[in-house]
Tab-separated table of C-alpha atoms in Angstrom:
chain	number	residue	atom	x	y	z
A	1	MET	CA	188.156	85.122	290.193
A	2	ALA	CA	187.891	84.763	286.421
A	3	GLN	CA	187.999	81.228	285.103
A	4	ASP	CA	188.981	79.925	281.684
A	5	PRO	CA	186.135	78.868	279.398
A	6	PRO	CA	185.498	75.108	279.310
A	7	SER	CA	186.741	74.866	275.713
A	8	ILE	CA	190.097	76.418	276.668
A	9	SER	CA	190.405	74.122	279.691
A	10	VAL	CA	189.695	71.046	277.565
A	11	PHE	CA	192.227	72.201	274.964
A	12	SER	CA	194.882	72.758	277.655
A	13	ALA	CA	194.161	69.344	279.159
A	14	LYS	CA	194.534	67.673	275.762
A	15	LYS	CA	197.786	69.534	275.143
A	16	ARG	CA	199.156	68.485	278.541
A	17	SER	CA	198.156	64.904	277.810
A	18	LEU	CA	199.969	65.001	274.459
A	19	VAL	CA	203.084	66.455	276.101
A	20	ASN	CA	203.034	63.846	278.886
A	21	ASP	CA	202.668	61.035	276.358
A	22	GLU	CA	205.579	62.406	274.345
A	23	VAL	CA	207.750	62.674	277.490
A	24	ALA	CA	206.946	59.062	278.366
A	25	ARG	CA	207.772	57.980	274.813
A	26	LEU	CA	211.155	59.716	275.012
A	27	GLN	CA	211.874	58.098	278.374
A	28	VAL	CA	211.060	54.641	277.030
A	29	SER	CA	213.286	55.243	274.004
A	30	TRP	CA	216.255	56.321	276.139
A	31	SER	CA	215.654	53.643	278.786
A	32	ARG	CA	215.947	50.826	276.255
A	33	GLY	CA	219.564	51.691	275.522
A	34	PHE	CA	220.256	52.159	279.240
A	35	LEU	CA	218.966	48.690	280.175
A	36	VAL	CA	220.743	46.928	277.304
A	37	ALA	CA	224.046	48.580	278.281
A	38	TYR	CA	223.621	47.487	281.897
A	39	ALA	CA	222.833	43.941	280.796
A	40	PHE	CA	226.237	43.762	279.069
A	41	LEU	CA	227.972	45.307	282.101
A	42	SER	CA	226.338	42.794	284.431
A	43	MET	CA	227.309	39.920	282.141
A	44	SER	CA	230.925	41.130	281.993
A	45	SER	CA	231.169	41.217	285.798
A	46	LEU	CA	229.839	37.655	286.035
A	47	LEU	CA	232.286	36.463	283.374
A	48	SER	CA	235.106	38.066	285.362
A	49	VAL	CA	234.059	36.183	288.490
A	50	GLN	CA	233.811	32.887	286.585
A	51	ARG	CA	237.261	33.431	285.094
A	52	ASN	CA	238.773	33.917	288.556
A	53	VAL	CA	237.058	30.749	289.771
A	54	LEU	CA	238.316	28.691	286.822
A	55	LEU	CA	241.867	30.014	287.213
A	56	ASP	CA	241.722	29.492	290.982
A	57	ARG	CA	242.371	33.146	291.654
A	58	ALA	CA	241.166	35.294	294.521
A	59	ARG	CA	237.515	36.303	294.190
A	60	TRP	CA	236.848	40.013	294.446
A	61	MET	CA	233.140	39.462	295.197
A	62	SER	CA	231.549	37.761	298.147
A	63	PRO	CA	229.195	34.843	297.359
A	64	ILE	CA	226.049	36.812	298.230
A	65	PHE	CA	227.311	39.732	296.156
A	66	THR	CA	227.817	37.369	293.225
A	67	TRP	CA	224.338	35.861	293.555
A	68	THR	CA	222.822	39.332	293.645
A	69	ASN	CA	224.675	40.044	290.414
A	70	VAL	CA	223.162	36.882	288.952
A	71	LEU	CA	219.693	38.103	289.961
A	72	VAL	CA	220.308	41.513	288.363
A	73	PHE	CA	221.617	39.890	285.198
A	74	GLY	CA	218.553	37.635	285.080
A	75	CYS	CA	216.189	40.614	285.310
A	76	LEU	CA	218.054	42.502	282.592
A	77	THR	CA	218.208	39.407	280.375
A	78	LEU	CA	214.452	39.007	280.759
A	79	TYR	CA	214.012	42.519	279.410
A	80	VAL	CA	216.441	41.889	276.529
A	81	LEU	CA	214.445	38.804	275.538
A	82	PHE	CA	211.081	40.530	275.985
A	83	PRO	CA	211.582	44.264	275.306
A	84	SER	CA	207.830	44.806	275.239
A	85	LEU	CA	207.896	44.564	279.041
A	86	LEU	CA	209.164	48.144	279.108
A	87	SER	CA	206.399	50.601	278.279
A	88	THR	CA	205.099	53.943	279.451
A	89	ARG	CA	203.026	52.158	282.104
A	90	THR	CA	205.880	50.048	283.500
A	91	LEU	CA	208.643	52.677	283.628
A	92	ASN	CA	208.152	53.465	287.313
A	93	ARG	CA	208.004	49.756	288.202
A	94	PHE	CA	211.357	49.144	286.511
A	95	TYR	CA	212.822	52.057	288.459
A	96	VAL	CA	211.539	50.828	291.835
A	97	VAL	CA	212.868	47.301	291.231
A	98	GLY	CA	216.228	48.720	290.158
A	99	MET	CA	216.513	50.891	293.263
A	100	ILE	CA	215.653	47.950	295.548
A	101	LEU	CA	218.413	45.863	293.968
A	102	ALA	CA	220.852	48.784	294.182
A	103	ALA	CA	220.038	49.328	297.863
A	104	ALA	CA	220.738	45.635	298.470
A	105	TYR	CA	224.357	46.202	297.425
A	106	LEU	CA	224.664	48.784	300.219
A	107	SER	CA	223.263	46.464	302.889
A	108	PRO	CA	225.530	44.923	305.581
A	109	TRP	CA	225.235	41.488	303.892
A	110	HIS	CA	226.929	42.800	300.726
A	111	THR	CA	229.236	45.632	301.788
A	112	GLY	CA	231.397	45.897	304.866
A	113	THR	CA	231.673	49.037	306.968
A	114	ASP	CA	235.097	49.963	305.633
A	115	GLU	CA	233.848	49.638	302.017
A	116	MET	CA	230.639	51.566	302.565
A	117	PHE	CA	231.888	54.938	301.286
A	118	ASP	CA	233.347	53.469	298.081
A	119	MET	CA	230.235	51.413	297.342
A	120	ALA	CA	227.970	54.426	297.916
A	121	LEU	CA	229.930	56.452	295.349
A	122	ILE	CA	229.895	53.581	292.829
A	123	LEU	CA	226.135	53.136	293.184
A	124	PHE	CA	225.577	56.881	292.844
A	125	VAL	CA	227.596	57.233	289.639
A	126	CYS	CA	226.633	53.959	287.969
A	127	CYS	CA	223.064	53.430	289.118
A	128	ARG	CA	221.226	56.062	291.121
A	129	LEU	CA	222.001	59.046	288.893
A	130	PRO	CA	221.544	57.546	285.395
A	131	ALA	CA	218.546	55.433	286.446
A	132	VAL	CA	216.343	58.519	286.881
A	133	ILE	CA	215.583	58.235	283.159
A	134	LEU	CA	213.367	55.283	284.113
A	135	CYS	CA	211.214	57.332	286.476
A	136	ALA	CA	208.424	59.617	285.316
A	137	ARG	CA	207.908	61.341	288.683
A	138	THR	CA	210.405	63.316	290.748
A	139	SER	CA	208.510	62.455	293.945
A	140	LEU	CA	209.152	58.750	293.335
A	141	VAL	CA	212.855	59.467	292.789
A	142	PHE	CA	212.935	61.251	296.147
A	143	LEU	CA	211.201	58.373	297.950
A	144	CYS	CA	213.489	55.713	296.463
A	145	ASN	CA	216.652	57.690	297.238
A	146	LEU	CA	215.330	58.378	300.713
A	147	GLY	CA	215.660	54.619	301.269
A	148	PHE	CA	219.414	54.880	300.640
A	149	THR	CA	219.621	57.737	303.135
A	150	VAL	CA	217.696	55.809	305.802
A	151	LEU	CA	219.886	52.734	305.259
A	152	THR	CA	223.056	54.826	305.522
A	153	ILE	CA	221.871	56.530	308.723
A	154	TYR	CA	220.965	53.147	310.223
A	155	ARG	CA	224.366	51.645	309.463
A	156	ALA	CA	226.200	54.771	310.639
A	157	SER	CA	224.385	54.696	313.969
A	158	THR	CA	224.680	50.940	314.615
A	159	GLU	CA	228.134	50.072	313.262
A	160	GLU	CA	231.600	51.083	314.262
A	161	MET	CA	232.962	53.640	311.823
A	162	ALA	CA	236.488	54.861	311.180
A	163	SER	CA	237.881	57.721	313.197
A	164	GLU	CA	236.978	61.291	312.323
A	165	GLY	CA	239.011	62.941	309.604
A	166	THR	CA	238.886	60.011	307.159
A	167	PHE	CA	236.546	59.320	304.242
A	168	ALA	CA	235.111	56.278	306.026
A	169	SER	CA	234.093	58.317	309.083
A	170	ARG	CA	230.465	58.622	310.140
A	171	TYR	CA	230.331	62.385	309.454
A	172	VAL	CA	231.718	62.123	305.894
A	173	ILE	CA	229.494	59.183	304.948
A	174	LEU	CA	226.312	60.874	306.185
A	175	TRP	CA	226.975	64.209	304.488
A	176	THR	CA	228.038	62.456	301.292
A	177	GLU	CA	224.795	60.466	301.243
A	178	LEU	CA	222.651	63.569	301.842
A	179	THR	CA	224.481	65.368	299.041
A	180	MET	CA	224.045	62.455	296.633
A	181	CYS	CA	220.341	62.236	297.443
A	182	ALA	CA	219.851	65.965	296.796
A	183	VAL	CA	221.845	65.840	293.551
A	184	THR	CA	219.843	62.845	292.294
A	185	VAL	CA	216.502	64.539	292.976
A	186	ALA	CA	217.686	67.784	291.364
A	187	PHE	CA	218.969	65.875	288.341
A	188	SER	CA	215.619	64.108	287.985
A	189	PHE	CA	213.763	67.423	288.118
A	190	ALA	CA	216.083	68.991	285.551
A	191	LEU	CA	215.874	65.975	283.242
A	192	LEU	CA	212.077	65.901	283.324
A	193	SER	CA	212.010	69.651	282.648
A	194	VAL	CA	214.263	69.208	279.617
A	195	LEU	CA	212.182	66.293	278.335
A	196	THR	CA	208.972	68.263	278.839
A	197	ARG	CA	210.350	71.211	276.921
A	198	LYS	CA	211.567	68.921	274.157
A	199	ALA	CA	208.158	67.263	273.988
A	200	GLU	CA	206.408	70.644	273.828
A	201	LEU	CA	208.618	71.698	270.924
A	202	GLN	CA	207.918	68.445	269.105
A	203	VAL	CA	204.166	68.818	269.602
A	204	GLN	CA	204.313	72.427	268.423
A	205	GLY	CA	206.404	71.363	265.442
A	206	CYS	CA	203.875	68.683	264.487
A	207	ASN	CA	201.028	71.184	264.831
A	208	ALA	CA	202.884	73.768	262.748
A	209	GLU	CA	203.606	71.184	260.060
A	210	THR	CA	199.941	70.168	260.031
A	211	HIS	CA	198.817	73.792	259.742
A	212	PHE	CA	201.347	74.429	256.981
A	213	THR	CA	200.115	71.389	255.062
A	214	ALA	CA	196.504	72.487	255.501
A	215	ALA	CA	197.307	76.014	254.294
A	216	SER	CA	199.233	74.652	251.310
A	217	THR	CA	196.371	72.320	250.422
A	218	LEU	CA	193.809	75.107	250.691
A	219	LEU	CA	195.987	77.398	248.601
A	220	GLY	CA	196.474	74.598	246.090
A	221	LEU	CA	192.715	74.431	245.523
A	222	MET	CA	192.707	78.042	244.334
A	223	CYS	CA	196.035	78.182	242.503
A	224	ASP	CA	197.782	76.447	239.644
A	225	ALA	CA	200.985	76.081	241.670
A	226	VAL	CA	202.038	76.511	245.299
A	227	VAL	CA	205.727	77.052	246.099
A	228	GLU	CA	207.820	77.916	249.148
A	229	LEU	CA	210.455	80.627	248.818
A	230	ASP	CA	213.375	81.286	251.121
A	231	SER	CA	214.568	84.711	252.259
A	232	ASN	CA	216.233	85.219	248.848
A	233	PHE	CA	212.958	84.414	247.024
A	234	CYS	CA	214.360	81.128	245.679
A	235	LEU	CA	212.342	77.917	245.506
A	236	THR	CA	213.147	75.596	248.388
A	237	GLU	CA	211.838	72.556	246.485
A	238	HIS	CA	211.107	71.594	242.914
A	239	SER	CA	207.493	72.295	241.887
A	240	LYS	CA	206.110	70.090	239.122
A	241	ALA	CA	203.011	72.294	238.853
A	242	LEU	CA	205.014	75.494	238.325
A	243	ALA	CA	207.349	73.702	235.922
A	244	ALA	CA	204.313	72.607	233.900
A	245	VAL	CA	202.930	76.156	233.789
A	246	LEU	CA	206.295	77.507	232.645
A	247	LEU	CA	206.893	74.528	230.330
A	248	LYS	CA	210.133	73.680	232.126
A	249	SER	CA	211.410	70.127	231.947
A	250	SER	CA	214.410	70.713	234.238
A	251	ASN	CA	214.554	70.926	238.022
A	252	ILE	CA	213.721	74.467	239.177
A	253	GLN	CA	214.701	74.001	242.824
A	254	GLY	CA	216.906	76.882	243.948
A	255	ALA	CA	215.821	79.119	241.079
A	256	SER	CA	214.617	82.614	241.925
A	257	LEU	CA	210.961	83.288	241.221
A	258	MET	CA	212.002	86.682	239.834
A	259	ASP	CA	213.912	84.904	237.050
A	260	PHE	CA	210.573	83.778	235.608
A	261	MET	CA	209.263	87.358	235.334
A	262	PRO	CA	209.980	90.264	232.977
A	263	VAL	CA	212.419	92.793	234.421
A	264	ASP	CA	209.778	95.437	235.185
A	265	ASP	CA	207.403	92.910	236.739
A	266	ALA	CA	210.244	91.383	238.759
A	267	ASP	CA	211.072	94.770	240.281
A	268	ARG	CA	207.437	95.394	241.204
A	269	ALA	CA	207.052	91.882	242.592
A	270	MET	CA	210.184	92.355	244.686
A	271	GLN	CA	208.642	95.505	246.168
A	272	HIS	CA	205.470	93.591	247.020
A	273	PHE	CA	207.416	90.761	248.634
A	274	ARG	CA	209.485	93.154	250.725
A	275	ALA	CA	206.565	95.412	251.619
A	276	LEU	CA	205.362	93.022	254.305
A	277	SER	CA	206.983	93.722	257.646
A	278	GLY	CA	206.024	92.970	261.193
A	279	ASP	CA	206.840	90.994	264.280
A	280	ALA	CA	208.811	87.791	263.682
A	281	ALA	CA	205.967	85.765	265.191
A	282	THR	CA	203.359	87.404	262.929
A	283	VAL	CA	202.123	85.705	259.760
A	284	LEU	CA	201.472	88.284	257.030
A	285	ALA	CA	199.453	87.779	253.837
A	286	HIS	CA	199.307	89.749	250.606
A	287	ALA	CA	198.033	89.415	247.014
A	288	PHE	CA	199.058	91.146	243.795
A	289	HIS	CA	199.178	90.689	240.024
A	290	THR	CA	202.267	90.081	237.926
A	291	ARG	CA	203.393	88.255	234.789
A	292	LEU	CA	205.413	85.094	234.311
A	293	VAL	CA	207.456	84.179	231.244
A	294	ASP	CA	207.455	80.575	230.059
A	295	SER	CA	209.935	78.708	227.881
A	296	CYS	CA	208.314	80.134	224.729
A	297	SER	CA	208.778	83.716	226.007
A	298	THR	CA	205.020	84.054	226.433
A	299	LYS	CA	203.946	86.408	229.199
A	300	LEU	CA	201.299	84.906	231.454
A	301	GLU	CA	199.066	87.135	233.547
A	302	THR	CA	199.362	85.700	237.039
A	303	GLU	CA	197.743	86.397	240.382
A	304	VAL	CA	200.083	85.908	243.333
A	305	PHE	CA	198.945	85.011	246.856
A	306	GLN	CA	201.756	85.478	249.362
A	307	VAL	CA	202.049	84.437	253.009
A	308	LYS	CA	205.178	85.527	254.851
A	309	TYR	CA	206.261	83.710	258.008
A	310	THR	CA	209.360	83.156	260.127
A	311	ARG	CA	210.819	79.769	260.973
A	312	MET	CA	212.168	78.840	264.387
A	313	ASN	CA	215.726	79.450	263.178
A	314	GLY	CA	214.801	83.054	262.318
A	315	GLU	CA	214.760	82.575	258.544
A	316	GLN	CA	211.962	84.437	256.776
A	317	CYS	CA	210.117	82.379	254.163
A	318	HIS	CA	207.208	82.895	251.800
A	319	LEU	CA	204.404	80.513	250.893
A	320	VAL	CA	203.308	81.629	247.426
A	321	GLY	CA	200.311	80.559	245.378
A	322	LEU	CA	200.327	81.319	241.639
A	323	ARG	CA	197.121	81.403	239.592
A	324	GLU	CA	197.159	82.145	235.883
A	325	PHE	CA	194.280	84.268	234.599
A	326	SER	CA	193.338	86.165	231.430
A	327	ASP	CA	190.678	88.729	230.603
A	328	ALA	CA	190.775	87.919	226.890
A	329	LYS	CA	188.132	85.619	225.421
A	330	PHE	CA	189.082	82.583	223.422
A	331	GLY	CA	189.135	83.354	219.727
A	332	SER	CA	189.204	87.125	220.242
A	333	ALA	CA	190.421	88.995	217.151
A	334	GLU	CA	192.094	91.663	219.279
A	335	ARG	CA	194.451	89.253	221.083
A	336	PRO	CA	194.920	86.229	218.820
A	337	GLU	CA	198.229	85.457	220.478
A	338	ASP	CA	196.425	84.506	223.687
A	339	ASN	CA	195.074	81.366	222.055
A	340	THR	CA	198.481	79.944	221.122
A	341	ARG	CA	201.375	80.108	223.503
A	342	CYS	CA	203.997	80.194	220.746
A	343	ILE	CA	203.960	80.173	216.955
A	344	LEU	CA	204.172	76.635	215.711
A	345	PRO	CA	206.935	76.278	213.130
A	346	GLN	CA	206.386	74.150	210.060
A	347	VAL	CA	208.881	71.483	211.131
A	348	ALA	CA	209.602	70.787	214.803
A	349	ASP	CA	210.194	67.842	217.069
A	350	SER	CA	207.871	69.155	219.760
A	351	GLN	CA	205.459	72.044	219.856
A	352	VAL	CA	203.628	73.821	222.652
A	353	VAL	CA	200.001	74.875	222.494
A	354	ASN	CA	197.842	76.736	224.992
A	355	VAL	CA	194.167	75.921	224.807
A	356	ARG	CA	191.685	78.207	226.500
A	357	ASP	CA	188.278	76.671	226.925
A	358	GLU	CA	185.326	78.812	227.945
A	359	PRO	CA	182.630	76.699	229.615
A	360	SER	CA	178.990	77.537	229.885
A	361	ASP	CA	179.376	79.333	233.219
A	362	GLY	CA	181.528	82.034	231.623
A	363	ARG	CA	184.714	81.231	233.492
A	364	LYS	CA	187.952	80.742	231.589
A	365	HIS	CA	190.309	77.844	232.139
A	366	GLY	CA	193.786	77.564	230.648
A	367	SER	CA	195.698	74.406	229.858
A	368	MET	CA	199.107	73.920	228.265
A	369	LEU	CA	200.199	70.998	226.119
A	370	GLU	CA	203.592	70.050	224.703
A	371	ILE	CA	203.218	67.774	221.681
A	372	ASP	CA	205.820	65.554	220.067
A	373	MET	CA	204.937	66.015	216.397
A	374	ALA	CA	207.113	63.120	215.262
A	375	GLN	CA	205.443	60.624	217.609
A	376	ARG	CA	202.074	62.450	217.509
A	377	SER	CA	201.832	62.203	221.311
A	378	ILE	CA	201.520	64.565	224.266
A	379	ILE	CA	204.684	64.735	226.388
A	380	ALA	CA	203.668	67.474	228.887
A	381	ALA	CA	200.391	68.995	230.043
A	382	SER	CA	198.930	71.145	232.804
A	383	GLY	CA	195.554	71.962	234.241
A	384	HIS	CA	192.707	69.519	233.707
A	385	LEU	CA	194.609	67.863	230.830
A	386	CYS	CA	197.396	66.413	233.017
A	387	ASN	CA	196.081	62.886	232.469
A	388	CYS	CA	196.750	63.244	228.732
A	389	VAL	CA	200.527	62.917	229.177
A	390	GLY	CA	201.775	59.916	227.207
A	391	MET	CA	198.632	59.589	225.095
A	392	SER	CA	198.537	59.902	221.362
A	393	ILE	CA	196.671	62.839	219.846
A	394	GLU	CA	193.933	60.516	218.574
A	395	ASP	CA	193.344	58.914	221.993
A	396	SER	CA	193.332	62.298	223.717
A	397	ARG	CA	190.872	63.679	221.198
A	398	ARG	CA	188.448	60.851	221.853
A	399	ARG	CA	188.688	61.420	225.616
A	400	HIS	CA	188.682	65.218	225.864
A	401	GLY	CA	186.738	66.146	222.769
A	402	ARG	CA	186.636	69.897	222.199
A	403	CYS	CA	189.931	70.852	223.873
A	404	ILE	CA	192.038	68.408	221.873
A	405	PHE	CA	189.968	69.177	218.763
A	406	ASN	CA	191.070	72.834	218.995
A	407	ILE	CA	194.699	71.707	219.250
A	408	CYS	CA	194.395	69.441	216.253
A	409	CYS	CA	192.800	72.265	214.265
A	410	THR	CA	195.662	74.584	215.182
A	411	TYR	CA	198.166	71.871	214.288
A	412	SER	CA	196.495	71.263	210.918
A	413	ILE	CA	196.443	74.973	210.078
A	414	HIS	CA	200.168	75.330	210.760
A	415	GLN	CA	200.998	72.144	208.910
A	416	ASN	CA	199.172	73.463	205.851
């Protein structure tokens, strides 16, 4: 028989451990509310008894029944005062103690024979069924509820029951107890199955979010901006990096990526985006070239990296990386417009300049600056000049040397 490789077995064991821990965490979270609610219910029953005693009215609880209530209230109050007592390791202990106290209510010292059927139903609805949230194992639920069945059989065989045909008869009580035991065990199994499935989905969701973050980070190392598009190719969130590339100061969330492209390029890009098709569970990747248009109507050659995926709700989304590139050299006489993003007018409150620096390794890097000419300061920047925002031109020139020197030269030429 073929066996799984050790690495797969270890991975499956770790996944099962994560799921079990998440199930236990959910049980603890739900059990806290359950125990606090029962503490208030127990306190209200004791206050009712005390009120009847003070008003000299008939008591509806026997003395031993009342003292058992006091014991239950004391245990619940202890938890309310020290909630750290309930943890993933003590869940089963809380359940066993609760079932022992519940079984005590069904004993001959607390409940008479004629009240046995009513008390069994009350314990089933108010205690046995909802308390399964405290138990992490269905087998333990079966064993604890088996104690109720054994106690009921013992009392039915040793005590005088009502005549057949009534709810207090031996036949009805026994079959009712067997049914309640089976329903409780089935409910425990179903609840644990639901919690396990919920935990698996949460673990998968955390893993998917981690993978998405890792992919976005890796894509961000290669691109100037990384955005997420919905099925209509609109940005799901505002991207400061893309806004800086396009020289946009407003929020671009909800805007279509095609709105930042020329008409012809938008049509071709739409074809590329829609060309990917496959199974809903398949992640598809693609790359192509297009052009973006910034606020100065300058067309930027852009390389697009696209990853198409489907969310759990069936919505198709795109993770898109945008990287600006240019084949023209800085200072080229053939394409002088590549050096300046827009013509600087003689008088303006703010002006935008694109500086292309060509380092010694031959690679080209582009950076955009928006300069407030009145204040002689940089109000927006992208690329490796992002830390210049807020600086004066003089301070930026001292820090970044050649890049800011080129801007100042361009500024001086247009001023003259």
